GROMACS .gro file of C-alpha atoms in nm:
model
  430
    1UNK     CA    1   0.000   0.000   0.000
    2UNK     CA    2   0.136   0.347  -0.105
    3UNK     CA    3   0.086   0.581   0.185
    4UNK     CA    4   0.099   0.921   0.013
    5UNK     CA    5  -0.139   0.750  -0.293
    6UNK     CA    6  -0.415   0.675   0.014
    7UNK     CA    7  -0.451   1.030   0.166
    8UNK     CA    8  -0.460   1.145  -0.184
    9UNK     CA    9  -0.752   0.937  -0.305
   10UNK     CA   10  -0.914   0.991   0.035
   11UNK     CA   11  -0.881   1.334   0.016
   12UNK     CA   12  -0.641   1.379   0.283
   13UNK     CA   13  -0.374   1.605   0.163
   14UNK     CA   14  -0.352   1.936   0.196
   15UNK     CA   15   0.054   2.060   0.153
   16UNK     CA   16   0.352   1.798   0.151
   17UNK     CA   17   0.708   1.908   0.138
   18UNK     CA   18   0.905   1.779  -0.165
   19UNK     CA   19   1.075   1.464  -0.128
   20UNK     CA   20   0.831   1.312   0.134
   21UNK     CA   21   0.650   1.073  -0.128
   22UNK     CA   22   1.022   0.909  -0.199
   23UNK     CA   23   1.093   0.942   0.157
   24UNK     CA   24   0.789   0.682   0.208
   25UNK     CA   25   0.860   0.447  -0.053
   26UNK     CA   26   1.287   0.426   0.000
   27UNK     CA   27   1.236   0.286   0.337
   28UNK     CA   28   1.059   0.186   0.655
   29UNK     CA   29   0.975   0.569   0.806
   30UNK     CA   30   0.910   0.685   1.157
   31UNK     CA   31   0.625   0.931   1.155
   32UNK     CA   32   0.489   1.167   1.416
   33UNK     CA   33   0.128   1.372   1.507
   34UNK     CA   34   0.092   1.591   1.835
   35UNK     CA   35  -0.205   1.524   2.041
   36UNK     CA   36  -0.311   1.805   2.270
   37UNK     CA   37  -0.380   1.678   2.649
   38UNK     CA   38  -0.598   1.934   2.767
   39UNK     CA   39  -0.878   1.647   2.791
   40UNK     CA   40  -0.875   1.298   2.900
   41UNK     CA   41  -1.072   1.225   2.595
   42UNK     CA   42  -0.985   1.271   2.221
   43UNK     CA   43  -1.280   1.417   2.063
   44UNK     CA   44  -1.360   1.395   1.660
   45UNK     CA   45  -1.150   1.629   1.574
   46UNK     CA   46  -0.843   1.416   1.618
   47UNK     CA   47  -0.963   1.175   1.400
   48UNK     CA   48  -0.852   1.291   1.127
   49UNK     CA   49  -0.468   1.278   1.259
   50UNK     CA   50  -0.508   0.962   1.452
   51UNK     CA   51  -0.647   0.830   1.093
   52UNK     CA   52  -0.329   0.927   0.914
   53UNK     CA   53  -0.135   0.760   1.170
   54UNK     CA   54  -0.355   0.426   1.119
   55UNK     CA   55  -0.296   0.417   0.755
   56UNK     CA   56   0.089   0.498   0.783
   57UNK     CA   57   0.095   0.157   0.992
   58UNK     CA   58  -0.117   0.022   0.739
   59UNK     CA   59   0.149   0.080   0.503
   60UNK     CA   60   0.406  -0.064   0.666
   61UNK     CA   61   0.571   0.223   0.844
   62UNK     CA   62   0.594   0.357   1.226
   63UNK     CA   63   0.317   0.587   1.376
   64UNK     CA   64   0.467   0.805   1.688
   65UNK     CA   65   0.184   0.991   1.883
   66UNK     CA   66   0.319   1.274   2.072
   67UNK     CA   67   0.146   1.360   2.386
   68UNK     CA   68   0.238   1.755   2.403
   69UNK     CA   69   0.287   1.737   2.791
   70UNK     CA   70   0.497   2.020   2.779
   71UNK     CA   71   0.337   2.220   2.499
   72UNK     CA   72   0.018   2.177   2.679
   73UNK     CA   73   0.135   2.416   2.962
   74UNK     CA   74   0.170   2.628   2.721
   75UNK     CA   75  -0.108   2.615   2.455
   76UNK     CA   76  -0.055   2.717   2.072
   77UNK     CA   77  -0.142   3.009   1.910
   78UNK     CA   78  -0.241   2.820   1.574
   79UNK     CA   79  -0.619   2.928   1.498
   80UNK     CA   80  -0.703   3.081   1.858
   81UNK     CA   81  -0.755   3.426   1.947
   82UNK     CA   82  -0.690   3.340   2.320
   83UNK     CA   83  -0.450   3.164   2.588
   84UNK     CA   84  -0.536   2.879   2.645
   85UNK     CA   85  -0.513   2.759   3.053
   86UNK     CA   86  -0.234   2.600   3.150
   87UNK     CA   87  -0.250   2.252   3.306
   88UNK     CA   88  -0.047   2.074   3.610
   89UNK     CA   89   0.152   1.737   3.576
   90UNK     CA   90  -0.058   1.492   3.726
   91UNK     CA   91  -0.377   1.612   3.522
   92UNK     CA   92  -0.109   1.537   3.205
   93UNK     CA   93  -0.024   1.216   3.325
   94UNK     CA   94  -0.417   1.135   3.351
   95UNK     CA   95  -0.465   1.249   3.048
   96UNK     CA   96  -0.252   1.048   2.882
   97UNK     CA   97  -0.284   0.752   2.985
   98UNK     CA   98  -0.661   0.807   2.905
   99UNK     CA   99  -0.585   0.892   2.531
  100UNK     CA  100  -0.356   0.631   2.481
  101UNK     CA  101  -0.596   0.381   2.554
  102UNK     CA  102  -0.807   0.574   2.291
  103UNK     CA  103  -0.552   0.511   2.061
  104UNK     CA  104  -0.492   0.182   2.091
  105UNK     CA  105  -0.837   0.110   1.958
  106UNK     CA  106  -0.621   0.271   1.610
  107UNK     CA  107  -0.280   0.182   1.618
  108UNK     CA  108  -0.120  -0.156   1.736
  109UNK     CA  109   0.179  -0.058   2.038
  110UNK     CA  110   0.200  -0.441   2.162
  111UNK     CA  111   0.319  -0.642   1.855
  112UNK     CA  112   0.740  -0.643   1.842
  113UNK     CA  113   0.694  -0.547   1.473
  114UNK     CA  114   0.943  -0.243   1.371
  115UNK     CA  115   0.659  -0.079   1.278
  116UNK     CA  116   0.510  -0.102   1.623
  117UNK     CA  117   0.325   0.225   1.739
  118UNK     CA  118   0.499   0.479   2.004
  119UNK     CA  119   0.357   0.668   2.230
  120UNK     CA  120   0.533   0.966   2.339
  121UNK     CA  121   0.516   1.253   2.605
  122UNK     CA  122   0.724   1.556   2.514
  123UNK     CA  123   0.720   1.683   2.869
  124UNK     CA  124   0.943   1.376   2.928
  125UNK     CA  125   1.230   1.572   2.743
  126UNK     CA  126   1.132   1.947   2.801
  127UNK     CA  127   1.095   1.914   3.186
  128UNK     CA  128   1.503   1.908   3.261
  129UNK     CA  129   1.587   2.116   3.001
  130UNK     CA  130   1.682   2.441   3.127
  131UNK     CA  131   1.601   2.778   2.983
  132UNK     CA  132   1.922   2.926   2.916
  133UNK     CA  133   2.027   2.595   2.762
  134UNK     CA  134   1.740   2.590   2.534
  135UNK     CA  135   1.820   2.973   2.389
  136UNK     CA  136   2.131   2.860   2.355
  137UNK     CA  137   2.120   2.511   2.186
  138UNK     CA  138   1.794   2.558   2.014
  139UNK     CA  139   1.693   2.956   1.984
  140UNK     CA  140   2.009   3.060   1.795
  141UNK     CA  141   1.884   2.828   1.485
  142UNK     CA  142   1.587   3.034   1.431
  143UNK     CA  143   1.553   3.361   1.345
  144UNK     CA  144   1.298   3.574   1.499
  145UNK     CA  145   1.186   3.694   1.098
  146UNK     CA  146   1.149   3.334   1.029
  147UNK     CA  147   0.917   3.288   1.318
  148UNK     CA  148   0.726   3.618   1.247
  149UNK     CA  149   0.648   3.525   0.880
  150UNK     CA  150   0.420   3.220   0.982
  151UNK     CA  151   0.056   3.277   0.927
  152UNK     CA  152  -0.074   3.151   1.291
  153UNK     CA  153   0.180   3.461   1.453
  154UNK     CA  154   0.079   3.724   1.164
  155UNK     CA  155  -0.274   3.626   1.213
  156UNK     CA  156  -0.284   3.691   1.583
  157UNK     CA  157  -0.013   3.998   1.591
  158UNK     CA  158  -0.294   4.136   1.332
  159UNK     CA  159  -0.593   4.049   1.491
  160UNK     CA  160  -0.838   4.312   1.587
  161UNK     CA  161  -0.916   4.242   1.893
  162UNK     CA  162  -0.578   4.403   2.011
  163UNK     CA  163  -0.493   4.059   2.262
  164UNK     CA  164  -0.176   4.043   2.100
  165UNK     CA  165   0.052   3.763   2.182
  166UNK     CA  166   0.287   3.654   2.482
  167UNK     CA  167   0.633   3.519   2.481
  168UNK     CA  168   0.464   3.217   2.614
  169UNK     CA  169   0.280   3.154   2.254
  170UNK     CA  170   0.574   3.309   2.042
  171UNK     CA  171   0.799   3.031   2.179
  172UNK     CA  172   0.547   2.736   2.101
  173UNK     CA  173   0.656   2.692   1.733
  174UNK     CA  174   1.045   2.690   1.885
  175UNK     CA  175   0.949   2.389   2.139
  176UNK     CA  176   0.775   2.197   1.832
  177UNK     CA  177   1.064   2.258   1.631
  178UNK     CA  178   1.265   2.098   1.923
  179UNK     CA  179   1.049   1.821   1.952
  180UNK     CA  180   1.075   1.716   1.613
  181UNK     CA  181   1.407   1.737   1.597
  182UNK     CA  182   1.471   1.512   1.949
  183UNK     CA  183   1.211   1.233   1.782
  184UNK     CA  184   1.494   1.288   1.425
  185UNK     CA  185   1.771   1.231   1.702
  186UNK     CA  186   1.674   0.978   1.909
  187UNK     CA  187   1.369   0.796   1.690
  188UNK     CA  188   1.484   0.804   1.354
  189UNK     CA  189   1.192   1.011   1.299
  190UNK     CA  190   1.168   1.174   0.907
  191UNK     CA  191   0.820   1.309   0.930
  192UNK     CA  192   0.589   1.530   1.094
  193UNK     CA  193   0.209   1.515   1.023
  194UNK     CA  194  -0.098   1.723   1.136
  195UNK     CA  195  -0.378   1.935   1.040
  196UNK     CA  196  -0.288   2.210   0.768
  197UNK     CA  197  -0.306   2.501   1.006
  198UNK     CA  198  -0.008   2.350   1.176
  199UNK     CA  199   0.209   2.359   0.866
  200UNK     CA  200   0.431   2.668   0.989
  201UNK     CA  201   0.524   2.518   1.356
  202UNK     CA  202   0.586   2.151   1.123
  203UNK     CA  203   0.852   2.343   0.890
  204UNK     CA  204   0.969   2.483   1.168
  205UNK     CA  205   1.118   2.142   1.320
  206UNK     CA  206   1.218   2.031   0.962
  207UNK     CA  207   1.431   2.413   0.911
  208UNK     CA  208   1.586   2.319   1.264
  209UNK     CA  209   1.721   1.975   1.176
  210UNK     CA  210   1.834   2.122   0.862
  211UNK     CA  211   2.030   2.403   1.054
  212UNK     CA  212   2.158   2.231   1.349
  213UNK     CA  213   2.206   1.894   1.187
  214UNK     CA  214   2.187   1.932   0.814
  215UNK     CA  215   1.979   1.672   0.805
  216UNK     CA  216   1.663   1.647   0.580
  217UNK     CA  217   1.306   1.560   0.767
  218UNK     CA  218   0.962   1.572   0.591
  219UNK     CA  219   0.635   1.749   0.644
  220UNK     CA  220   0.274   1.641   0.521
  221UNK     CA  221  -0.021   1.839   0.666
  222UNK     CA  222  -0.416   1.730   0.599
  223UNK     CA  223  -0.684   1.980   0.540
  224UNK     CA  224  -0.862   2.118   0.811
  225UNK     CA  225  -1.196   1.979   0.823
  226UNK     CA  226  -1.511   2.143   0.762
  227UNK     CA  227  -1.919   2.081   0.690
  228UNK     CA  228  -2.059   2.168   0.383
  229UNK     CA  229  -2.265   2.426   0.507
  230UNK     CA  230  -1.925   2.585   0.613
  231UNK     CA  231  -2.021   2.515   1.055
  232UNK     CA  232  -1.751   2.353   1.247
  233UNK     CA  233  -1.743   2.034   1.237
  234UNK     CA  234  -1.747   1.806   1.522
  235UNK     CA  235  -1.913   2.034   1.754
  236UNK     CA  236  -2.278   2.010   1.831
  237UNK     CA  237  -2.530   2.219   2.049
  238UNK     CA  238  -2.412   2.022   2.335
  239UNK     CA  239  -2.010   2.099   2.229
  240UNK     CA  240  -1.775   1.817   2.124
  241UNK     CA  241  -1.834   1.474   2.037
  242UNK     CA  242  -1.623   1.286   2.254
  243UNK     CA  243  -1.466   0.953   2.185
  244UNK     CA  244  -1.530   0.836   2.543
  245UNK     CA  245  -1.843   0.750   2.636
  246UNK     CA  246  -1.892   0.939   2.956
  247UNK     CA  247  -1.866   1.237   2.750
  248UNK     CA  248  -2.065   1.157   2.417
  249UNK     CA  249  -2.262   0.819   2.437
  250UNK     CA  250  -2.233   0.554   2.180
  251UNK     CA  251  -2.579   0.640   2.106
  252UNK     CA  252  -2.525   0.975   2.052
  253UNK     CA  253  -2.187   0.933   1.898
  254UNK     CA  254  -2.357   0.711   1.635
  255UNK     CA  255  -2.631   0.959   1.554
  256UNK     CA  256  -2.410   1.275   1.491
  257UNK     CA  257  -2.230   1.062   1.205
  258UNK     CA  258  -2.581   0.933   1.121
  259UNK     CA  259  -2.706   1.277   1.093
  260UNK     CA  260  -2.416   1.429   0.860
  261UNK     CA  261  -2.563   1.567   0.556
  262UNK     CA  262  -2.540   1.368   0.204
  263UNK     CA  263  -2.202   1.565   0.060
  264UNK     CA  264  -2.062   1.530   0.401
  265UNK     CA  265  -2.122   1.135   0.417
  266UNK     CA  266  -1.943   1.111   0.074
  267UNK     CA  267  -1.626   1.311   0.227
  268UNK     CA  268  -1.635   1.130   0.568
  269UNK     CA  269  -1.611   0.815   0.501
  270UNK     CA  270  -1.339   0.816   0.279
  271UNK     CA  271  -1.179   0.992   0.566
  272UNK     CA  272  -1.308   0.852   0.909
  273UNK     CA  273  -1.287   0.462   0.771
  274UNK     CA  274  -1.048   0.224   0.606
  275UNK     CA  275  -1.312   0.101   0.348
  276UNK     CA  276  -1.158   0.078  -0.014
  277UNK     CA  277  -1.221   0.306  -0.282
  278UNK     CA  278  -1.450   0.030  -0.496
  279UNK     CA  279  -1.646   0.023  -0.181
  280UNK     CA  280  -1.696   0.325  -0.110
  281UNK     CA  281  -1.810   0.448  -0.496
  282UNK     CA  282  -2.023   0.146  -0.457
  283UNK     CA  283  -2.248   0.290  -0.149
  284UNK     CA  284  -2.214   0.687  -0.332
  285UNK     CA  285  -2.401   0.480  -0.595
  286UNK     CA  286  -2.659   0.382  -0.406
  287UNK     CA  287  -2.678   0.695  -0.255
  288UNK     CA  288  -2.725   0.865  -0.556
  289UNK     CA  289  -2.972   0.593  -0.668
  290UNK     CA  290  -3.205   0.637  -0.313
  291UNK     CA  291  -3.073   0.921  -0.104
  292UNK     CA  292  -3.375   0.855   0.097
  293UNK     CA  293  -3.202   0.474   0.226
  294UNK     CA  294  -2.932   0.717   0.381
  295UNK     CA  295  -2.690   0.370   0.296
  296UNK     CA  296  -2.388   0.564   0.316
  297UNK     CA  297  -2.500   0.759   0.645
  298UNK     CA  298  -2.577   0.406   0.761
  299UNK     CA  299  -2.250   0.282   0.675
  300UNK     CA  300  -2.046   0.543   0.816
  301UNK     CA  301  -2.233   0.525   1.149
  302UNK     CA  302  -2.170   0.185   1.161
  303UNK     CA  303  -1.818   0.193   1.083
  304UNK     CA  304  -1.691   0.484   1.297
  305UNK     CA  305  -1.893   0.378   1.633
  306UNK     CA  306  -1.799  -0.029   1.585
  307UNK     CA  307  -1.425   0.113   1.566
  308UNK     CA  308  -1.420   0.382   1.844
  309UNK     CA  309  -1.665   0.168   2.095
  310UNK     CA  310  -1.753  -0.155   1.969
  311UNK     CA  311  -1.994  -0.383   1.762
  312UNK     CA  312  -2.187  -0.451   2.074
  313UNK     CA  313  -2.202  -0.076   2.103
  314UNK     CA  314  -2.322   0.040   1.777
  315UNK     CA  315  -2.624  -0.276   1.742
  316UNK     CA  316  -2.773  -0.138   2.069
  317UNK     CA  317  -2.740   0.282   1.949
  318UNK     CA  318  -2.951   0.140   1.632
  319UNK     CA  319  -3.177  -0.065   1.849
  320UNK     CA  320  -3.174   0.283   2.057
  321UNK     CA  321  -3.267   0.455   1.729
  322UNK     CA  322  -3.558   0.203   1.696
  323UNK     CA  323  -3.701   0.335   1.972
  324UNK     CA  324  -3.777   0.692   1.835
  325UNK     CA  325  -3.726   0.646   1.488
  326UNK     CA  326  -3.856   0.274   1.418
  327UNK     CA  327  -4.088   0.018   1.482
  328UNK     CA  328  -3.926  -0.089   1.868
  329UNK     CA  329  -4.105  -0.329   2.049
  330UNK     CA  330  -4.111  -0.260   2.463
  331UNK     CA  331  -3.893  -0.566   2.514
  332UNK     CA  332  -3.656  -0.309   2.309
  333UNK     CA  333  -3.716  -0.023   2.552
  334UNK     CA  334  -3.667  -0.254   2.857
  335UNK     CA  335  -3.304  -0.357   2.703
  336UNK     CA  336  -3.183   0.003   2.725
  337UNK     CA  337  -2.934   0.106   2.990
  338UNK     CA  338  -3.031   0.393   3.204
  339UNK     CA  339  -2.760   0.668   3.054
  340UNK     CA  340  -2.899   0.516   2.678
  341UNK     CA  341  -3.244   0.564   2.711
  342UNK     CA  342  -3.188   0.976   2.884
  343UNK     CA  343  -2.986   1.009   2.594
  344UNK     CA  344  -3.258   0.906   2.334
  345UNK     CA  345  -3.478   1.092   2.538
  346UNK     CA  346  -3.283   1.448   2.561
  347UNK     CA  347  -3.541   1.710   2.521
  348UNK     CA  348  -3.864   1.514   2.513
  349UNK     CA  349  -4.095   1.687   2.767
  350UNK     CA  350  -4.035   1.484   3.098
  351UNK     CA  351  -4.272   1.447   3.384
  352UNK     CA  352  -4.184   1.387   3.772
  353UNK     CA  353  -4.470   1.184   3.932
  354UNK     CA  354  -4.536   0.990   4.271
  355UNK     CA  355  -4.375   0.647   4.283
  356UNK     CA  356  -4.543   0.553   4.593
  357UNK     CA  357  -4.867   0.673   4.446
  358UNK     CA  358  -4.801   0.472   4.115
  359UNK     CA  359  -4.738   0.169   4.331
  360UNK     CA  360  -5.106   0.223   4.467
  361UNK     CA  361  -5.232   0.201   4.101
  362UNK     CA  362  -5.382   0.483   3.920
  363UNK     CA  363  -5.600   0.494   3.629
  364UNK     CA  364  -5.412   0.611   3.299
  365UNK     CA  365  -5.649   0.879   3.186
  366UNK     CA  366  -5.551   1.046   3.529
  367UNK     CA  367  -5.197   0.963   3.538
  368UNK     CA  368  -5.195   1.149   3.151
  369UNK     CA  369  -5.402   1.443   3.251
  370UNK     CA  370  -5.378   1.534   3.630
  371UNK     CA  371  -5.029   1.370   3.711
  372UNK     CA  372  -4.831   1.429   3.378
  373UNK     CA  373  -4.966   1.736   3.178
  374UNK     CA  374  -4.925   1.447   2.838
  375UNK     CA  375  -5.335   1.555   2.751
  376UNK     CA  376  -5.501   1.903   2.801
  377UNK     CA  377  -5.835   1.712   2.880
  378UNK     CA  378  -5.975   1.377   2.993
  379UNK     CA  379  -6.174   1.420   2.663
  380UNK     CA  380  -5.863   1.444   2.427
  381UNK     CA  381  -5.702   1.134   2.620
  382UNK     CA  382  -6.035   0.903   2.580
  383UNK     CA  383  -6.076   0.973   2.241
  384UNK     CA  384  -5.698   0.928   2.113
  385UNK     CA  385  -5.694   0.606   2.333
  386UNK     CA  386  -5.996   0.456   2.149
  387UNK     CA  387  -5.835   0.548   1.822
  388UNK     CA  388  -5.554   0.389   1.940
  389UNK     CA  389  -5.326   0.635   1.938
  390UNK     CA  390  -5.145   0.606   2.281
  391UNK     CA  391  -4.878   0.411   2.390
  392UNK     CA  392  -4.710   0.332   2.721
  393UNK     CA  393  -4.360   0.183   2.703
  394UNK     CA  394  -4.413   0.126   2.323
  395UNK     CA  395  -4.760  -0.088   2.413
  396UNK     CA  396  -5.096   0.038   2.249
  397UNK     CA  397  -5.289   0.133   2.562
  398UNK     CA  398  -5.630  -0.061   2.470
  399UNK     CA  399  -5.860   0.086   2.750
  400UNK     CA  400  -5.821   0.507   2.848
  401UNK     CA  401  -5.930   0.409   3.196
  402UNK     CA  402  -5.669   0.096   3.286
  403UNK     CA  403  -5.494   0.109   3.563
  404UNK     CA  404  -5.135   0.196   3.548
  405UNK     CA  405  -4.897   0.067   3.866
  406UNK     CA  406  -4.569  -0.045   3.923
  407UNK     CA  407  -4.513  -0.304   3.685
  408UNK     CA  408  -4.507   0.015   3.411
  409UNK     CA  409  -4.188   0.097   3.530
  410UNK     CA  410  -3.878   0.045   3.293
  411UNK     CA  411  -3.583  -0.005   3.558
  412UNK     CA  412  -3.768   0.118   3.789
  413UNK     CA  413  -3.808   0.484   3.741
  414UNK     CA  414  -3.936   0.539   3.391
  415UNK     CA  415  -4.267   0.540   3.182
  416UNK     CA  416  -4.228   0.620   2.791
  417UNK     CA  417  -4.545   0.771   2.727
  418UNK     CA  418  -4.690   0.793   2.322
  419UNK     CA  419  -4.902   1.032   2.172
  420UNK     CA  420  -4.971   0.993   1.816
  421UNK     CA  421  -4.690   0.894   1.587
  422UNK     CA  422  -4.422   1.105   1.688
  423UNK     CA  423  -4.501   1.288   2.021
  424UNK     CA  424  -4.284   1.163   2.324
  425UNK     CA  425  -4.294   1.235   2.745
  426UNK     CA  426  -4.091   1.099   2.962
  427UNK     CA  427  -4.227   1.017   3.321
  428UNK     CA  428  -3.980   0.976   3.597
  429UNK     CA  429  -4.110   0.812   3.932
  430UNK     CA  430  -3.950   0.964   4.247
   0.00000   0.00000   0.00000
């Protein structure tokens, strides 16, 4: 498999410094991305580097992740208008541990093939290295012109909002420089990969092992993703989508890919999956043939959430989707943890009621009028219930008056309560 030929076909190159495509195919190359650890949770947005770093070990060569323990004290200028906060060792050490276990859902670090994944921590190296022996060893190399030309300082130097920039931010593209050029040293390392805004701070390090070494290292960058209504993507009204589930459930993880619009689908999964190209123009053709089957929504979906969480995972967020969307059955509802089925349920109109008085029994047409606002009247419930029309936990409810007790329950606490096709309430028994 030909490395640079994948991204390209996926769409996944944005600038690549001459010489990296023979780089790749003379001989077995170390490559590195830097992860931010300012969360104990990749979100989407690092997919698209941790991908690269999949297919590179797909190919045959050596992924490095580079935990920016150091650089996360400090925060990078690249595409922000503000400092960032600064974070304390152990919250680092946390963090990444968290994110490499993230990553090893990606990359394989266990196998003793040369090609083996690394994980690295760049506060490891930075943390003994003292200040006047960094200006001296590393700041001399770089002039302060160079560093001034880059777009992410010009951008911020010229920004209107007059925040202009510390020392603390104009050194950031130094210490990447440095890293780079400690992984060259000690890893063998000839390339540096990463999102296209971080193409200055990446020919940074290569200019630095040029001056200091006169060596030759490598830069490929990928384009910054966007929708195609030109929002952010990866960021909903509830902020990130989290790769760990405490943050973004599985079931809500599958529906944001779900939920991507057609021309987005066709972009995504090309980037977010290893399916092949024959594949993939396979499902665009179906797509194109009944855009209202959603197949390659359905595909992505399936792919991403099976390979961030698991199988297991993704066949109960589409049972999940049943629920609301589908033709569930109550057996279905019952199935559903408790985080699952408040996820599902985010936003539907919820109702606190009596569990001691639901234990006594209570007739439904007052439990949906009196107790739970569900019906304005008595009327409108009697007469939608004989047109069967409401449902309790997904069951027709055959008789308006019937009484309703304990047995309702769904773990205990819940009653899904249906009116009409579409029209949801949640009732939660405390």
């Amino acid at each position: 498999m030909n490395f640079v030929e994948e991204l390209r076909w996926r769409g996944m190159i944005h600038d690549m410094m001459p010489g990296t495509e023979e780089q790749l195919q003379k001989e077995l190359t170390s490559a590195y991305v830097g992860i931010d650890p300012t969360a104990d949770s990749l979100h989407i947005g690092h997919l698209v580097s941790v991908m690269m770093l999949k297919h590179l070990q797909r190919a045959g060569h050596r992924p490095i992740a580079l935990v920016g323990g150091a650089t996360g004290m400090i925060g990078d200028p690249s595409m922000k208008s503000a400092e960032r906060n600064l974070l304390d060792e152990p919250t680092l050490r946390h963090n990444q541990e968290s994110i490499k276990k993230q990553l090893s859902k990606f990359l394989d670090f266990e196998s003793d093939k040369p090609n083996a994944a690394l994980l690295v921590n760049n506060y490891d190296w930075m943390k003994e290295y003292s200040f006047l022996n960094f200006i001296r060893d590393i700041g001399k190399h770089i002039t302060v012109n160079y560093m001034m030309a880059k777009d992410s300082v010009k951008k911020r130097l010229s920004s209107e909002s007059n925040v202009g920039m510390s020392f603390t931010e104009f050194s950031y593209q130094l210490l990447q420089g440095y890293d780079y050029l400690y992984l060259y040293q000690t890893q063998g390392c000839k390339l540096q990969m990463g999102g296209s805004d971080q193409w200055g701070n990446i020919t940074t390090g290569t200019e630095l092992i040029r001056r200091k070494l006169g060596g030759e290292a490598f830069a490929l960058t990928c384009p910054l993703i966007t929708k195609a209504d030109g929002g952010k993507f990866g960021k909903t009204e509830s902020g990130n989508v989290w790769l760990d589930r405490r943050y973004t459930t599985p079931y809500k993880f599958y529906q944001f890919w779900l939920n991507v619009s057609d021309a987005d689908a066709a972009k995504y999964i090309k980037i977010f999956t290893d399916l092949g190209a024959e594949e993939i123009e396979s499902l665009i053709k179906e797509q194109e043939d009944a855009p209202h089957l959603r197949p390659l929504q359905k595909r992505l979906a399936k792919e991403v959430t099976v390979m961030v969480h698991s199988e297991e995972d993704y066949l109960a967020a589409v049972e999940a989707s049943n629920i609301l969307f589908g033709n569930a059955t109550s057996e279905t509802l019952k199935r559903l943890d408790e985080v699952t089925l408040l996820s599902v349920f985010e936003g539907v109109p919820q109702f606190e009621i009596s569990k001691d008085s639901l234990l006594a029994g209570i007739k439904a047409v007052d439990l949906l009028t009196d107790t739970a606002a569900v019906f304005a009247s008595k009327g409108e419930m009697r007469k939608l219930t004989q047109g069967g029309g409401v449902s309790l936990n997904k069951e027709k409810l055959l008789q308006f008056d019937q009484v309703i007790d304990g047995s309702y329950l769904v773990g205990g606490k819940y009653i899904l309560a249906q009116k009409g096709k579409k029209n949801y309430f949640l009732l939660i028994a405390k």
